[in-house]
PDB file of C-alpha atoms in Angstrom:
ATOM      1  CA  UNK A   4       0.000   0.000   0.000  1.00  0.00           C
ATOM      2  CA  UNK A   5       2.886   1.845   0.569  1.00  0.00           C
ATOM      3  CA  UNK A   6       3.222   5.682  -2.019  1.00  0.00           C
ATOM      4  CA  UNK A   7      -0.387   4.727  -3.030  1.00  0.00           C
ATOM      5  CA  UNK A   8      -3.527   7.105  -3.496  1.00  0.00           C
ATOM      6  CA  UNK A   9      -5.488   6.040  -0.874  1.00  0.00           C
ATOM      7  CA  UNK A  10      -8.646   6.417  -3.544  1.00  0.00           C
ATOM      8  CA  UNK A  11      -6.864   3.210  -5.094  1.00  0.00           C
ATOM      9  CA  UNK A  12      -6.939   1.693  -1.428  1.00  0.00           C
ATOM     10  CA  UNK A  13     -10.577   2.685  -1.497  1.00  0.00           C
ATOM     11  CA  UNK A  14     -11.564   1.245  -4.556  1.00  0.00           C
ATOM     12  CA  UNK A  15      -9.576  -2.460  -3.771  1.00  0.00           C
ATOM     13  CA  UNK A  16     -11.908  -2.835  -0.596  1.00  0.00           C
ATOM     14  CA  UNK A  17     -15.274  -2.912  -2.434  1.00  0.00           C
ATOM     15  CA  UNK A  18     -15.114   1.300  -2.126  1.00  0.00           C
ATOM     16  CA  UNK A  19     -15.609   1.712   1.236  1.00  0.00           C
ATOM     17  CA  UNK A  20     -12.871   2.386   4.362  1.00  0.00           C
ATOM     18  CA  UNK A  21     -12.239   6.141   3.954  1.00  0.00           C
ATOM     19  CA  UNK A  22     -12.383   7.861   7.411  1.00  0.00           C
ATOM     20  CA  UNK A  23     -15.311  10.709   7.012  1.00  0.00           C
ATOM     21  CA  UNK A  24     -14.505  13.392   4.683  1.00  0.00           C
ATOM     22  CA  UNK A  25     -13.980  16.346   7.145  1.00  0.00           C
ATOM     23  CA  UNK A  26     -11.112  14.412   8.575  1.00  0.00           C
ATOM     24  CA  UNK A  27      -8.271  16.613   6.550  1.00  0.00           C
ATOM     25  CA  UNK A  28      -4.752  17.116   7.396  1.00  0.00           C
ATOM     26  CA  UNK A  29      -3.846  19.971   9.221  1.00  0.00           C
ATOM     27  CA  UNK A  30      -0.162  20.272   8.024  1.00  0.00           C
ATOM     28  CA  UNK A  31       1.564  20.323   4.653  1.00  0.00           C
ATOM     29  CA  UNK A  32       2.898  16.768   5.638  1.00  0.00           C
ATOM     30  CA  UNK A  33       0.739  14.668   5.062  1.00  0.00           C
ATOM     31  CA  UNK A  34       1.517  11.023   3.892  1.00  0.00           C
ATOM     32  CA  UNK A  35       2.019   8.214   5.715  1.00  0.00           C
ATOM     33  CA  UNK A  36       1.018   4.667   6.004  1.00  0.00           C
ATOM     34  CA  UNK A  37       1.241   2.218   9.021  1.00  0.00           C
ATOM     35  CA  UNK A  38      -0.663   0.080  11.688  1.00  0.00           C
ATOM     36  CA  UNK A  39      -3.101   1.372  13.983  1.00  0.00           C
ATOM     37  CA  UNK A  40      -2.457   2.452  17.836  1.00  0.00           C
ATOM     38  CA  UNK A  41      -6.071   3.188  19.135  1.00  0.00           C
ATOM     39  CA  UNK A  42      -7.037   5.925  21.671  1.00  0.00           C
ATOM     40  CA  UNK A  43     -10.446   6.410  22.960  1.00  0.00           C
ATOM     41  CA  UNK A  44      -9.946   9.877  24.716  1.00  0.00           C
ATOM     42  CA  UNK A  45     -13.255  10.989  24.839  1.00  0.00           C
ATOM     43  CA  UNK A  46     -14.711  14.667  24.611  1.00  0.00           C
ATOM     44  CA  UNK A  47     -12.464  17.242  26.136  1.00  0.00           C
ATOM     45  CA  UNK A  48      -9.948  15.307  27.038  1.00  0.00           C
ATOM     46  CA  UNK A  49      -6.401  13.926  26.466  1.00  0.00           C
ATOM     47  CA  UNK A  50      -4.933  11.243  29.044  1.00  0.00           C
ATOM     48  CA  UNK A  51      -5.162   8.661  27.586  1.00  0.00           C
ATOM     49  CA  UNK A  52      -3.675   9.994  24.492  1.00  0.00           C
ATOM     50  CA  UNK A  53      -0.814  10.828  26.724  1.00  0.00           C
ATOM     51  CA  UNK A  54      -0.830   7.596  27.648  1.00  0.00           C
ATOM     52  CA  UNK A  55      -0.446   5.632  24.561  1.00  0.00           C
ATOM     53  CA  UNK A  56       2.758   7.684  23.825  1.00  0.00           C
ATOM     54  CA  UNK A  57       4.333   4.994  26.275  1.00  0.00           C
ATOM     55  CA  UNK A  58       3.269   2.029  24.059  1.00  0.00           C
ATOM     56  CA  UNK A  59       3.760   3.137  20.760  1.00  0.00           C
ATOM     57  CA  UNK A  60       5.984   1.409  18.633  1.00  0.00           C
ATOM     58  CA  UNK A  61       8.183   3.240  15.834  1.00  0.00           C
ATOM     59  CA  UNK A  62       5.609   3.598  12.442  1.00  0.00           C
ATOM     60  CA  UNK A  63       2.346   3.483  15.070  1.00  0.00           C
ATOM     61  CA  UNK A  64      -0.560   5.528  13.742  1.00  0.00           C
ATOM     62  CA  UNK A  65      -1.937   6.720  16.399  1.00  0.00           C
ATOM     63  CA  UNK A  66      -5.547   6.899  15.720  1.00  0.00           C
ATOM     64  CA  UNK A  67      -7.692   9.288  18.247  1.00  0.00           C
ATOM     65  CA  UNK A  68     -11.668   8.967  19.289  1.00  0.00           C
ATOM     66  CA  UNK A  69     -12.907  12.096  20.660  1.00  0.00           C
ATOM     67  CA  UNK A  70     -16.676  11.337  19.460  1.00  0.00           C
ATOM     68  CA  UNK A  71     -16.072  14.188  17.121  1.00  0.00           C
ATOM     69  CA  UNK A  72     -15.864  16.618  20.017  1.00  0.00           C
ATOM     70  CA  UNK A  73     -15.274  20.421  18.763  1.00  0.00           C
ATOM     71  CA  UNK A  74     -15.374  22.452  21.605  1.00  0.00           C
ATOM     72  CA  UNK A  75     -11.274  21.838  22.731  1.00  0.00           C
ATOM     73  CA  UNK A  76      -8.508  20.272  20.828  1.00  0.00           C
ATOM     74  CA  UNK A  77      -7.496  16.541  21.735  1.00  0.00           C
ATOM     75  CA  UNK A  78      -3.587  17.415  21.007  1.00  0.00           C
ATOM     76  CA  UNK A  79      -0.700  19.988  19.655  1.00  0.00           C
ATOM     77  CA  UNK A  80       2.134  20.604  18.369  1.00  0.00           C
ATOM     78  CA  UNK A  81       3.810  19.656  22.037  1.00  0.00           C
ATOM     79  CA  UNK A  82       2.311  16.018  22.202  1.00  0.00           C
ATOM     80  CA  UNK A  83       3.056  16.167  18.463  1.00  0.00           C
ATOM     81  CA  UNK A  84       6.503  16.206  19.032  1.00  0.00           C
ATOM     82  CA  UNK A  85       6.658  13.530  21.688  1.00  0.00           C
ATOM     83  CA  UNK A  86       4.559  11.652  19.273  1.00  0.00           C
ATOM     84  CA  UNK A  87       7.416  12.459  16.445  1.00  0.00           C
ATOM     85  CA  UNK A  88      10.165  11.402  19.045  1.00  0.00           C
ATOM     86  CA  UNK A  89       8.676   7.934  19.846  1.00  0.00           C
ATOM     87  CA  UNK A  90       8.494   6.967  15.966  1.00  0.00           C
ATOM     88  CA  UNK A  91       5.131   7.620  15.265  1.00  0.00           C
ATOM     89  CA  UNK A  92       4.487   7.681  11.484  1.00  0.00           C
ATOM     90  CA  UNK A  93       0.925  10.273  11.971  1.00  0.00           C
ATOM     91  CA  UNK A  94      -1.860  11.441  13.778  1.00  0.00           C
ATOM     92  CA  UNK A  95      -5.268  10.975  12.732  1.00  0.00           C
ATOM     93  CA  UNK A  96      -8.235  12.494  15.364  1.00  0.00           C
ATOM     94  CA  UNK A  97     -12.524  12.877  15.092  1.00  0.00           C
ATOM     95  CA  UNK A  98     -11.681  16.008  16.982  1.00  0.00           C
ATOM     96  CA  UNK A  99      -9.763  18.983  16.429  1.00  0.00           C
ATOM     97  CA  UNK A 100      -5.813  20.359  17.366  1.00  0.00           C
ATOM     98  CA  UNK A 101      -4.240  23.054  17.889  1.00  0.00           C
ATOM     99  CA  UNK A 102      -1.339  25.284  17.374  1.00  0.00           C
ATOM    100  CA  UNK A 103      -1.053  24.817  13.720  1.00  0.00           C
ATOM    101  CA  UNK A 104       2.146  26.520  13.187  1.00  0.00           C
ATOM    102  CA  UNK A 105       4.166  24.667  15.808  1.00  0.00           C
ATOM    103  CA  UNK A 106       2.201  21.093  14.518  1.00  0.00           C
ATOM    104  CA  UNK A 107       3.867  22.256  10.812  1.00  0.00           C
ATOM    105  CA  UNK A 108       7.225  22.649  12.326  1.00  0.00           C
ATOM    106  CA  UNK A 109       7.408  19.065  13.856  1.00  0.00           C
ATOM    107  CA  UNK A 110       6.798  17.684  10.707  1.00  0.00           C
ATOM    108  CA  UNK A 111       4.497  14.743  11.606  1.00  0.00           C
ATOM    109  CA  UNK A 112       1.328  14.529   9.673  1.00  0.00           C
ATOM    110  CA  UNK A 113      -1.856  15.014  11.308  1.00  0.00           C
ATOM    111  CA  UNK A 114      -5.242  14.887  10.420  1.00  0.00           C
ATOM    112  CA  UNK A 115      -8.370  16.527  11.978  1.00  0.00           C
ATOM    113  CA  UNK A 116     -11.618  17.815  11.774  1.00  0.00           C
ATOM    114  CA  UNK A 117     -10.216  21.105  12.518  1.00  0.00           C
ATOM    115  CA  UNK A 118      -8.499  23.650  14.343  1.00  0.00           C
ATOM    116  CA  UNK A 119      -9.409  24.930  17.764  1.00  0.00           C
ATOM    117  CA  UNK A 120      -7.366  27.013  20.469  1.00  0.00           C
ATOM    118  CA  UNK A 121      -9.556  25.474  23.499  1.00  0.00           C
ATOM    119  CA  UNK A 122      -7.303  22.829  25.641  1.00  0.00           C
ATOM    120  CA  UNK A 123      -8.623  19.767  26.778  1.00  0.00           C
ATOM    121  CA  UNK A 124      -8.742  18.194  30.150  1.00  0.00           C
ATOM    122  CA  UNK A 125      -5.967  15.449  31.730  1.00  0.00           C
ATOM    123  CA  UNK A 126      -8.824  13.817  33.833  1.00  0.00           C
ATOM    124  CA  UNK A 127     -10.288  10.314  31.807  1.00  0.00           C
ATOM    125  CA  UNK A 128     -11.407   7.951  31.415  1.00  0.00           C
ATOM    126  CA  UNK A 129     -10.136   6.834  28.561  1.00  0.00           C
ATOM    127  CA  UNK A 130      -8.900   3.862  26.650  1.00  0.00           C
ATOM    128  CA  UNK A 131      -5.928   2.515  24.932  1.00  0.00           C
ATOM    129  CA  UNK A 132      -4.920  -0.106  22.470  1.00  0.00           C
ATOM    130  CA  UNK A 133      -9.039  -1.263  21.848  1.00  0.00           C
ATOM    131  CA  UNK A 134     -11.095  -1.203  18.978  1.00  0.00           C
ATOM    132  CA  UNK A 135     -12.986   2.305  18.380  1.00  0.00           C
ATOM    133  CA  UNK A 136     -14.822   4.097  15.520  1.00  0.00           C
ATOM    134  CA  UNK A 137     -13.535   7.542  13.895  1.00  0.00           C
ATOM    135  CA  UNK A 138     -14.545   8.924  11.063  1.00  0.00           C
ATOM    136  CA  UNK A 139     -17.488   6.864  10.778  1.00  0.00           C
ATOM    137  CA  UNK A 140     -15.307   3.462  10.257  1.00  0.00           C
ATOM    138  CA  UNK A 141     -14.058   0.851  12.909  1.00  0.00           C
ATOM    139  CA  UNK A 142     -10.971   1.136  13.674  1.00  0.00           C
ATOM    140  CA  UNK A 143      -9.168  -2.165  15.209  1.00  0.00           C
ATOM    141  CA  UNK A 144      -5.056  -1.933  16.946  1.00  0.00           C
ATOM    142  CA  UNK A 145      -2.618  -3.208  13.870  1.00  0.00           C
ATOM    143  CA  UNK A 146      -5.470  -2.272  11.030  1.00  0.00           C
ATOM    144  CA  UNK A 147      -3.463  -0.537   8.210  1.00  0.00           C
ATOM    145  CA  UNK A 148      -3.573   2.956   7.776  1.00  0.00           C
ATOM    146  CA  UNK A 149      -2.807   5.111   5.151  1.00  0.00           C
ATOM    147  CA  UNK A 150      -3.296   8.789   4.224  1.00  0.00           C
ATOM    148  CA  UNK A 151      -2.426  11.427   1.818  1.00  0.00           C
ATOM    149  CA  UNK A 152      -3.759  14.926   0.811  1.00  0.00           C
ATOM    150  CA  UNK A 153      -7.407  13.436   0.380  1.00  0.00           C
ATOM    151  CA  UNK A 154      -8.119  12.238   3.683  1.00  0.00           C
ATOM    152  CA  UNK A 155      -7.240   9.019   5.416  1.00  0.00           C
ATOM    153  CA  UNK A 156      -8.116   4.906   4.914  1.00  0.00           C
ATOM    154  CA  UNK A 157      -8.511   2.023   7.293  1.00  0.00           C
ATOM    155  CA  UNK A 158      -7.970  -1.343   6.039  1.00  0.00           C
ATOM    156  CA  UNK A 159      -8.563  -4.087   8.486  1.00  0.00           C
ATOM    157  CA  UNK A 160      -5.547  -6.547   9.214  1.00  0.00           C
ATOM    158  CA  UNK A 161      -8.204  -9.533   8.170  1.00  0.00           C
ATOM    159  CA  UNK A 162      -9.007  -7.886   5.006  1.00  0.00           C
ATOM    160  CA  UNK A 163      -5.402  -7.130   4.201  1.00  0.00           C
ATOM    161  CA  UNK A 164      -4.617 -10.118   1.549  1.00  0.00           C
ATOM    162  CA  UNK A 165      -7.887  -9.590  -0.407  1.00  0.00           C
ATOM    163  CA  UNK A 166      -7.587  -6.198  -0.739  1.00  0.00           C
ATOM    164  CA  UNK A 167      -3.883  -6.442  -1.867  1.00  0.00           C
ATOM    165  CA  UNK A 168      -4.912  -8.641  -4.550  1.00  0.00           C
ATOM    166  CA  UNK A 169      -7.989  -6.871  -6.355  1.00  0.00           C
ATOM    167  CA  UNK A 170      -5.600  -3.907  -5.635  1.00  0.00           C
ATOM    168  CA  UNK A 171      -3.431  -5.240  -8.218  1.00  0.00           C
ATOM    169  CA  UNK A 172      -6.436  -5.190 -10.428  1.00  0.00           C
ATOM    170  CA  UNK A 173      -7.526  -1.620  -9.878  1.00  0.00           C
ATOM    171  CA  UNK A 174      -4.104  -0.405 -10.376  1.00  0.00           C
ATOM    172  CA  UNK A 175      -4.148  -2.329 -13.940  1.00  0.00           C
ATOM    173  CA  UNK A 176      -7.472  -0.532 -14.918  1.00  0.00           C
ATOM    174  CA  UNK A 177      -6.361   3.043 -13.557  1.00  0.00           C
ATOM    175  CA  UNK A 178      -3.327   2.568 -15.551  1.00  0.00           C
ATOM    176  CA  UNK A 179      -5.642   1.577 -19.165  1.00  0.00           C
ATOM    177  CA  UNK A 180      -8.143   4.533 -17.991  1.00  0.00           C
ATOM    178  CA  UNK A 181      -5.162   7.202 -17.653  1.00  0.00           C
ATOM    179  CA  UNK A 182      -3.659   6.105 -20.755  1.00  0.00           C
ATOM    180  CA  UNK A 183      -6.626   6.247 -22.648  1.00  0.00           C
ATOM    181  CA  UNK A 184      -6.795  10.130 -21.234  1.00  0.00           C
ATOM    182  CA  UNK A 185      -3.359  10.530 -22.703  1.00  0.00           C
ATOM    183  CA  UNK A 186      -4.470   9.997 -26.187  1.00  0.00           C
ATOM    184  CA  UNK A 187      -7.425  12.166 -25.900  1.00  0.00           C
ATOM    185  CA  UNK A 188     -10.373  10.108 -25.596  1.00  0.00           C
ATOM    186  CA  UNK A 189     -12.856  11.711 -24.173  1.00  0.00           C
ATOM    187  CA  UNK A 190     -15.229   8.668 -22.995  1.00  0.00           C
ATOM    188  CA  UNK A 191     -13.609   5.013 -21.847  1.00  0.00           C
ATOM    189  CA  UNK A 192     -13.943   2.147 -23.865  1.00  0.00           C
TER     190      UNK A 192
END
């Protein structure tokens, strides 16, 4: 899966496994592709988050249920960097962040519903490490994820052979379709 559009990724697993579409990156960076490290932190809060940073492994994902809570941000560009320190490949939240310009600087790609200023609790409960849903599509620990400038896909470590091999068929027809583009045809065969 790895330098692939994630719309290919998509389109392998019967078109489905895209995270909801307001789930954009935040930061110029924003590639990457690895397994899942779940967080439920809950609205308004962040310990657990703060927890999983000592259990990720180098190339986690760390993937972050807030129950699309708006109000406060879930993390910034601080936990970002621990984040970056431990190895972790990117961030991926159903809530928002903050402090965009110090989030760019670490470098580590993130992915929110948005931007917010508001800072969230240390109090709990929360969970790490079980299955949760963001963006509208369970999420499981060690589920592939991938992202890239149009938003972010799951793929489920049981599904992860099929979809490999009818991805090898939707690359083959996305390469015929964009060649027949480059010799002008203006509906496909």
């Amino acid at each position: 899966f790895a330098g692939l559009p994630i719309g290919n990724i998509v389109d392998a697993q019967g078109r489905t496994g895209a995270l909801d579409y307001r789930i954009k990156p935040v930061c110029s960076n924003c590639s990457f592709l690895g397994p899942a490290f779940t967080v439920d932190a809950g609205p308004r809060d962040n310990l657990a988050a703060w927890m999983a940073l000592e259990h990720v492994q180098p190339g986690d994902v760390l993937i972050i249920a807030t129950g699309e809570y708006e109000a406060s941000s879930v993390v910034g560009d601080i936990f970002a960097g621990m984040a970056k320190n431990a190895g972790v490949a990117g961030i991926v939240t159903d809530g928002v962040v903050r402090d965009r310009e110090g989030l760019e600087k670490v470098g580590i790609p993130v992915f929110a519903l948005g931007i917010s200023s508001n800072s969230p609790q240390k109090n709990g409960p929360g969970t790490v490490g079980l299955p949760i849903v963001v963006g509208g599509v369970a999420v499981a620990p060690g589920d592939v994820v991938a992202a890239d400038q149009d938003g972010v896909v799951v793929v489920g470590q049981q599904r992860l052979s099929v979809v490999a091999e009818a991805l090898a068929s939707v690359l083959k027809k996305e390469a015929a379709m964009e060649a027949q583009v480059e010799s002008g045809k203006t509906a496909p065969d």
